[in-house]
Amino acid sequence: MRKLYMELIRMRFLTMLAYRVNYYSGIIIYAINIGAYYFLWGAIYGGQQQLGGLTVEQMTSYVAIAWMSRAFYFNNIDTEIAQDVREGKVAIEMIRPYNYLSVKTAQAFGEGIFRFLFFAGPGIFLISLIIPFSFPATATGWGLYLISLMCAFLINTQINLVTGLLTFFLFRNDGMMRAKRVVVDLLSGLVLPISFFPGWAQTVMGYLPFQAVNYYPSLIFTGAITTERSWELIGFQVIWMFVILVPILVMWRLARNKLVVQGG
């Protein structure tokens, strides 16, 4: 079974590689996003050296790595699940000798690897020619970031699985999926670091899983927190992974009994 999932990861990676126009446009888009946010935050900081607990240099790194992290954890498996349900393909997937949700996760991982290596990497290189920012100075810093990034991918994928599984019960949840994407980008710290939110908002967001998607790995990358604090944040991510897994298993069990094929 392990070989099957490895092959699924490889096939999705090669599929993404086949679309060369998306490859080149993706690099440009990520470079533009990083550059735009850099100059925006430069204007916000003005002559100040620190805001929201981050120095100008740390904010520069935060902006770059936040978009680089998004390239890896972002996926559209909720849309794919919704399409499979509407077209009736999911009925065939359910009788095949593998777990449907695990297959979607493996495919998302292959896509994430491609985006990280061929979108984010070159994008960071291009923007580094214009914008100065620093990388983690130690192997420990890199290791903590990569561990946190992998947890972020799993949490975001689980959120997408929950949204996708709602299609079994709502039949059409396109609006919810679009709203979910906006909420995740906003509350994960991609658009605005969590430390810039009001105190009451930070307290509320502390009970939600979204900041574990982007804010935690980006904060670890900047070096704005200690190694001990980094491990604490990774621990929170692991806890959220198990918490979100519960509704996924419950919803999947109910969905298999409730399936109504709308097409195909």
Tab-separated table of N, CA, C and O in Angstrom, residues 122-196:
chain	number	residue	atom	x	y	z
A	122	PRO	N	12.041	29.182	-6.855
A	122	PRO	CA	12.461	30.201	-7.831
A	122	PRO	C	11.899	31.577	-7.520
A	122	PRO	O	12.564	32.590	-7.760
A	123	GLY	N	10.671	31.639	-6.990
A	123	GLY	CA	10.084	32.932	-6.642
A	123	GLY	C	10.896	33.640	-5.576
A	123	GLY	O	11.153	34.850	-5.659
A	124	ILE	N	11.306	32.883	-4.548
A	124	ILE	CA	12.144	33.452	-3.486
A	124	ILE	C	13.479	33.913	-4.053
A	124	ILE	O	14.012	34.972	-3.681
A	125	PHE	N	14.042	33.141	-4.962
A	125	PHE	CA	15.332	33.509	-5.563
A	125	PHE	C	15.216	34.826	-6.329
A	125	PHE	O	16.074	35.715	-6.201
A	126	LEU	N	14.157	34.945	-7.129
A	126	LEU	CA	13.976	36.167	-7.920
A	126	LEU	C	13.803	37.385	-7.021
A	126	LEU	O	14.409	38.432	-7.245
A	127	ILE	N	12.973	37.245	-6.001
A	127	ILE	CA	12.693	38.380	-5.141
A	127	ILE	C	13.891	38.721	-4.256
A	127	ILE	O	14.062	39.872	-3.836
A	128	SER	N	14.752	37.717	-3.967
A	128	SER	CA	15.934	37.984	-3.141
A	128	SER	C	16.937	38.872	-3.865
A	128	SER	O	17.816	39.467	-3.227
A	129	LEU	N	16.837	38.960	-5.187
A	129	LEU	CA	17.714	39.849	-5.942
A	129	LEU	C	17.355	41.317	-5.717
A	129	LEU	O	18.163	42.208	-6.003
A	130	ILE	N	16.139	41.530	-5.203
A	130	ILE	CA	15.664	42.899	-4.979
A	130	ILE	C	15.491	43.196	-3.495
A	130	ILE	O	15.816	44.285	-3.024
A	131	ILE	N	14.965	42.191	-2.773
A	131	ILE	CA	14.616	42.389	-1.364
A	131	ILE	C	15.581	41.608	-0.473
A	131	ILE	O	15.738	40.396	-0.641
A	132	PRO	N	16.213	42.246	0.497
A	132	PRO	CA	17.105	41.524	1.418
A	132	PRO	C	16.308	40.845	2.533
A	132	PRO	O	15.467	41.480	3.172
A	133	PHE	N	16.528	39.581	2.737
A	133	PHE	CA	15.937	38.901	3.887
A	133	PHE	C	16.854	37.757	4.285
A	133	PHE	O	17.673	37.289	3.507
A	134	SER	N	16.706	37.321	5.529
A	134	SER	CA	17.619	36.324	6.084
A	134	SER	C	16.936	34.975	6.246
A	134	SER	O	15.735	34.897	6.518
A	135	PHE	N	17.724	33.912	6.063
A	135	PHE	CA	17.268	32.544	6.274
A	135	PHE	C	17.718	32.082	7.653
A	135	PHE	O	18.605	32.692	8.264
A	136	PRO	N	17.120	30.996	8.188
A	136	PRO	CA	17.605	30.453	9.468
A	136	PRO	C	19.097	30.169	9.415
A	136	PRO	O	19.602	29.617	8.436
A	137	ALA	N	19.784	30.552	10.472
A	137	ALA	CA	21.242	30.451	10.476
A	137	ALA	C	21.747	29.071	10.889
A	137	ALA	O	22.922	28.761	10.692
A	138	THR	N	20.869	28.232	11.439
A	138	THR	CA	21.291	26.924	11.939
A	138	THR	C	20.461	25.805	11.328
A	138	THR	O	19.343	26.024	10.838
A	139	ALA	N	21.027	24.603	11.385
A	139	ALA	CA	20.300	23.426	10.900
A	139	ALA	C	19.067	23.164	11.761
A	139	ALA	O	18.034	22.687	11.272
A	140	THR	N	19.181	23.481	13.058
A	140	THR	CA	18.038	23.303	13.964
A	140	THR	C	16.870	24.184	13.535
A	140	THR	O	15.713	23.752	13.529
A	141	GLY	N	17.183	25.432	13.170
A	141	GLY	CA	16.140	26.347	12.713
A	141	GLY	C	15.435	25.839	11.470
A	141	GLY	O	14.206	25.878	11.371
A	142	TRP	N	16.219	25.323	10.519
A	142	TRP	CA	15.635	24.760	9.302
A	142	TRP	C	14.796	23.523	9.613
A	142	TRP	O	13.710	23.336	9.071
A	143	GLY	N	15.322	22.684	10.504
A	143	GLY	CA	14.609	21.458	10.856
A	143	GLY	C	13.270	21.747	11.514
A	143	GLY	O	12.250	21.134	11.175
A	144	LEU	N	13.255	22.690	12.458
A	144	LEU	CA	12.015	23.052	13.132
A	144	LEU	C	11.004	23.625	12.140
A	144	LEU	O	9.810	23.323	12.206
A	145	TYR	N	11.503	24.440	11.226
A	145	TYR	CA	10.595	25.027	10.226
A	145	TYR	C	9.974	23.945	9.347
A	145	TYR	O	8.766	23.950	9.101
A	146	LEU	N	10.787	23.007	8.863
A	146	LEU	CA	10.282	21.963	7.971
A	146	LEU	C	9.296	21.042	8.685
A	146	LEU	O	8.299	20.612	8.098
A	147	ILE	N	9.569	20.739	9.959
A	147	ILE	CA	8.625	19.923	10.735
A	147	ILE	C	7.295	20.663	10.883
A	147	ILE	O	6.216	20.097	10.683
A	148	SER	N	7.387	21.942	11.232
A	148	SER	CA	6.187	22.751	11.394
A	148	SER	C	5.437	22.897	10.074
A	148	SER	O	4.197	22.878	10.043
A	149	LEU	N	6.186	23.030	8.974
A	149	LEU	CA	5.555	23.172	7.657
A	149	LEU	C	4.803	21.904	7.271
A	149	LEU	O	3.707	21.966	6.694
A	150	MET	N	5.363	20.747	7.588
A	150	MET	CA	4.686	19.491	7.286
A	150	MET	C	3.402	19.372	8.106
A	150	MET	O	2.359	18.927	7.594
A	151	CYS	N	3.458	19.790	9.362
A	151	CYS	CA	2.246	19.778	10.187
A	151	CYS	C	1.205	20.739	9.618
A	151	CYS	O	0.005	20.443	9.611
A	152	ALA	N	1.680	21.895	9.131
A	152	ALA	CA	0.773	22.879	8.533
A	152	ALA	C	0.072	22.298	7.311
A	152	ALA	O	-1.133	22.507	7.111
A	153	PHE	N	0.814	21.563	6.498
A	153	PHE	CA	0.221	20.926	5.326
A	153	PHE	C	-0.885	19.956	5.737
A	153	PHE	O	-1.975	19.943	5.154
A	154	LEU	N	-0.620	19.138	6.742
A	154	LEU	CA	-1.598	18.145	7.176
A	154	LEU	C	-2.848	18.806	7.759
A	154	LEU	O	-3.966	18.366	7.497
A	155	ILE	N	-2.663	19.878	8.535
A	155	ILE	CA	-3.814	20.564	9.118
A	155	ILE	C	-4.659	21.214	8.034
A	155	ILE	O	-5.888	21.100	8.030
A	156	ASN	N	-4.013	21.907	7.094
A	156	ASN	CA	-4.762	22.549	6.007
A	156	ASN	C	-5.473	21.499	5.147
A	156	ASN	O	-6.612	21.704	4.719
A	157	THR	N	-4.810	20.373	4.912
A	157	THR	CA	-5.434	19.290	4.148
A	157	THR	C	-6.634	18.735	4.887
A	157	THR	O	-7.681	18.435	4.283
A	158	GLN	N	-6.528	18.596	6.198
A	158	GLN	CA	-7.661	18.109	6.986
A	158	GLN	C	-8.836	19.085	6.925
A	158	GLN	O	-9.991	18.666	6.818
A	159	ILE	N	-8.549	20.383	6.982
A	159	ILE	CA	-9.606	21.386	6.859
A	159	ILE	C	-10.292	21.264	5.503
A	159	ILE	O	-11.519	21.337	5.393
A	160	ASN	N	-9.499	21.040	4.463
A	160	ASN	CA	-10.063	20.862	3.128
A	160	ASN	C	-10.888	19.580	3.031
A	160	ASN	O	-11.902	19.534	2.327
A	161	LEU	N	-10.437	18.534	3.708
A	161	LEU	CA	-11.199	17.292	3.706
A	161	LEU	C	-12.564	17.483	4.358
A	161	LEU	O	-13.583	16.988	3.862
A	162	VAL	N	-12.592	18.210	5.476
A	162	VAL	CA	-13.861	18.490	6.151
A	162	VAL	C	-14.789	19.264	5.218
A	162	VAL	O	-15.976	18.938	5.072
A	163	THR	N	-14.235	20.299	4.560
A	163	THR	CA	-15.051	21.109	3.645
A	163	THR	C	-15.545	20.278	2.466
A	163	THR	O	-16.698	20.396	2.039
A	164	GLY	N	-14.653	19.431	1.938
A	164	GLY	CA	-15.038	18.588	0.817
A	164	GLY	C	-16.092	17.563	1.195
A	164	GLY	O	-17.028	17.298	0.428
A	165	LEU	N	-15.980	16.995	2.388
A	165	LEU	CA	-16.939	15.983	2.833
A	165	LEU	C	-18.335	16.566	3.048
A	165	LEU	O	-19.335	15.833	2.988
A	166	LEU	N	-18.404	17.862	3.288
A	166	LEU	CA	-19.716	18.489	3.454
A	166	LEU	C	-20.558	18.380	2.186
A	166	LEU	O	-21.785	18.481	2.245
A	167	THR	N	-19.904	18.155	1.045
A	167	THR	CA	-20.639	18.003	-0.212
A	167	THR	C	-21.569	16.803	-0.166
A	167	THR	O	-22.625	16.791	-0.801
A	168	PHE	N	-21.188	15.765	0.587
A	168	PHE	CA	-22.047	14.585	0.712
A	168	PHE	C	-23.392	14.938	1.343
A	168	PHE	O	-24.398	14.272	1.104
A	169	PHE	N	-23.399	15.987	2.166
A	169	PHE	CA	-24.609	16.336	2.909
A	169	PHE	C	-25.318	17.563	2.341
A	169	PHE	O	-26.542	17.676	2.459
A	170	LEU	N	-24.540	18.492	1.734
A	170	LEU	CA	-25.121	19.733	1.224
A	170	LEU	C	-25.270	19.729	-0.296
A	170	LEU	O	-25.977	20.566	-0.842
A	171	PHE	N	-24.589	18.800	-0.956
A	171	PHE	CA	-24.616	18.637	-2.417
A	171	PHE	C	-23.935	19.797	-3.166
A	171	PHE	O	-23.207	19.580	-4.118
A	172	ARG	N	-24.204	21.032	-2.781
A	172	ARG	CA	-23.538	22.186	-3.378
A	172	ARG	C	-23.005	23.057	-2.242
A	172	ARG	O	-23.788	23.622	-1.482
A	173	ASN	N	-21.689	23.121	-2.111
A	173	ASN	CA	-21.107	23.958	-1.069
A	173	ASN	C	-19.964	24.816	-1.617
A	173	ASN	O	-18.963	25.056	-0.951
A	174	ASP	N	-20.141	25.267	-2.874
A	174	ASP	CA	-19.109	26.086	-3.513
A	174	ASP	C	-18.850	27.378	-2.734
A	174	ASP	O	-17.700	27.798	-2.568
A	175	GLY	N	-19.915	28.012	-2.267
A	175	GLY	CA	-19.758	29.240	-1.508
A	175	GLY	C	-18.983	29.017	-0.222
A	175	GLY	O	-18.137	29.833	0.160
A	176	MET	N	-19.255	27.898	0.436
A	176	MET	CA	-18.543	27.585	1.672
A	176	MET	C	-17.059	27.354	1.410
A	176	MET	O	-16.202	27.771	2.206
A	177	MET	N	-16.724	26.715	0.293
A	177	MET	CA	-15.321	26.467	-0.023
A	177	MET	C	-14.583	27.759	-0.325
A	177	MET	O	-13.424	27.939	0.069
A	178	ARG	N	-15.260	28.686	-1.023
A	178	ARG	CA	-14.626	29.987	-1.296
A	178	ARG	C	-14.440	30.770	-0.003
A	178	ARG	O	-13.399	31.396	0.208
A	179	ALA	N	-15.458	30.736	0.868
A	179	ALA	CA	-15.360	31.434	2.148
A	179	ALA	C	-14.261	30.826	3.008
A	179	ALA	O	-13.524	31.553	3.688
A	180	LYS	N	-14.154	29.499	2.964
A	180	LYS	CA	-13.110	28.823	3.743
A	180	LYS	C	-11.725	29.299	3.337
A	180	LYS	O	-10.853	29.541	4.177
A	181	ARG	N	-11.509	29.469	2.033
A	181	ARG	CA	-10.191	29.900	1.545
A	181	ARG	C	-9.846	31.293	2.053
A	181	ARG	O	-8.708	31.553	2.475
A	182	VAL	N	-10.826	32.192	2.054
A	182	VAL	CA	-10.596	33.555	2.547
A	182	VAL	C	-10.310	33.535	4.042
A	182	VAL	O	-9.389	34.202	4.532
A	183	VAL	N	-11.094	32.748	4.781
A	183	VAL	CA	-10.917	32.670	6.234
A	183	VAL	C	-9.548	32.105	6.589
A	183	VAL	O	-8.857	32.627	7.483
A	184	VAL	N	-9.121	31.058	5.910
A	184	VAL	CA	-7.827	30.445	6.198
A	184	VAL	C	-6.696	31.433	5.914
A	184	VAL	O	-5.770	31.583	6.725
A	185	ASP	N	-6.751	32.130	4.768
A	185	ASP	CA	-5.696	33.091	4.441
A	185	ASP	C	-5.639	34.222	5.459
A	185	ASP	O	-4.553	34.681	5.833
A	186	LEU	N	-6.798	34.673	5.921
A	186	LEU	CA	-6.832	35.791	6.865
A	186	LEU	C	-6.421	35.372	8.270
A	186	LEU	O	-5.562	35.998	8.897
A	187	LEU	N	-7.026	34.297	8.770
A	187	LEU	CA	-6.799	33.902	10.167
A	187	LEU	C	-5.546	33.050	10.365
A	187	LEU	O	-5.180	32.765	11.498
A	188	SER	N	-4.908	32.641	9.272
A	188	SER	CA	-3.666	31.868	9.407
A	188	SER	C	-2.441	32.773	9.517
A	188	SER	O	-1.336	32.291	9.760
A	189	GLY	N	-2.634	34.072	9.317
A	189	GLY	CA	-1.502	34.992	9.399
A	189	GLY	C	-0.850	35.285	8.074
A	189	GLY	O	0.187	35.946	8.034
A	190	LEU	N	-1.422	34.818	6.972
A	190	LEU	CA	-0.833	35.078	5.657
A	190	LEU	C	-0.995	36.550	5.274
A	190	LEU	O	-0.041	37.195	4.845
A	191	VAL	N	-2.193	37.075	5.434
A	191	VAL	CA	-2.463	38.467	5.083
A	191	VAL	C	-1.934	39.422	6.141
A	191	VAL	O	-1.351	40.469	5.826
A	192	LEU	N	-2.112	39.048	7.403
A	192	LEU	CA	-1.699	39.891	8.526
A	192	LEU	C	-1.210	39.006	9.660
A	192	LEU	O	-1.930	38.099	10.081
A	193	PRO	N	0.032	39.218	10.149
A	193	PRO	CA	0.526	38.407	11.267
A	193	PRO	C	-0.424	38.454	12.456
A	193	PRO	O	-1.041	39.486	12.736
A	194	ILE	N	-0.549	37.341	13.149
A	194	ILE	CA	-1.493	37.231	14.259
A	194	ILE	C	-1.202	38.276	15.336
A	194	ILE	O	-2.121	38.803	15.975
A	195	SER	N	0.067	38.623	15.540
A	195	SER	CA	0.437	39.573	16.594
A	195	SER	C	-0.081	40.973	16.319
A	195	SER	O	-0.057	41.831	17.209
A	196	PHE	N	-0.554	41.249	15.101
A	196	PHE	CA	-1.086	42.562	14.760
A	196	PHE	C	-2.584	42.664	15.048
A	196	PHE	O	-3.149	43.750	14.977
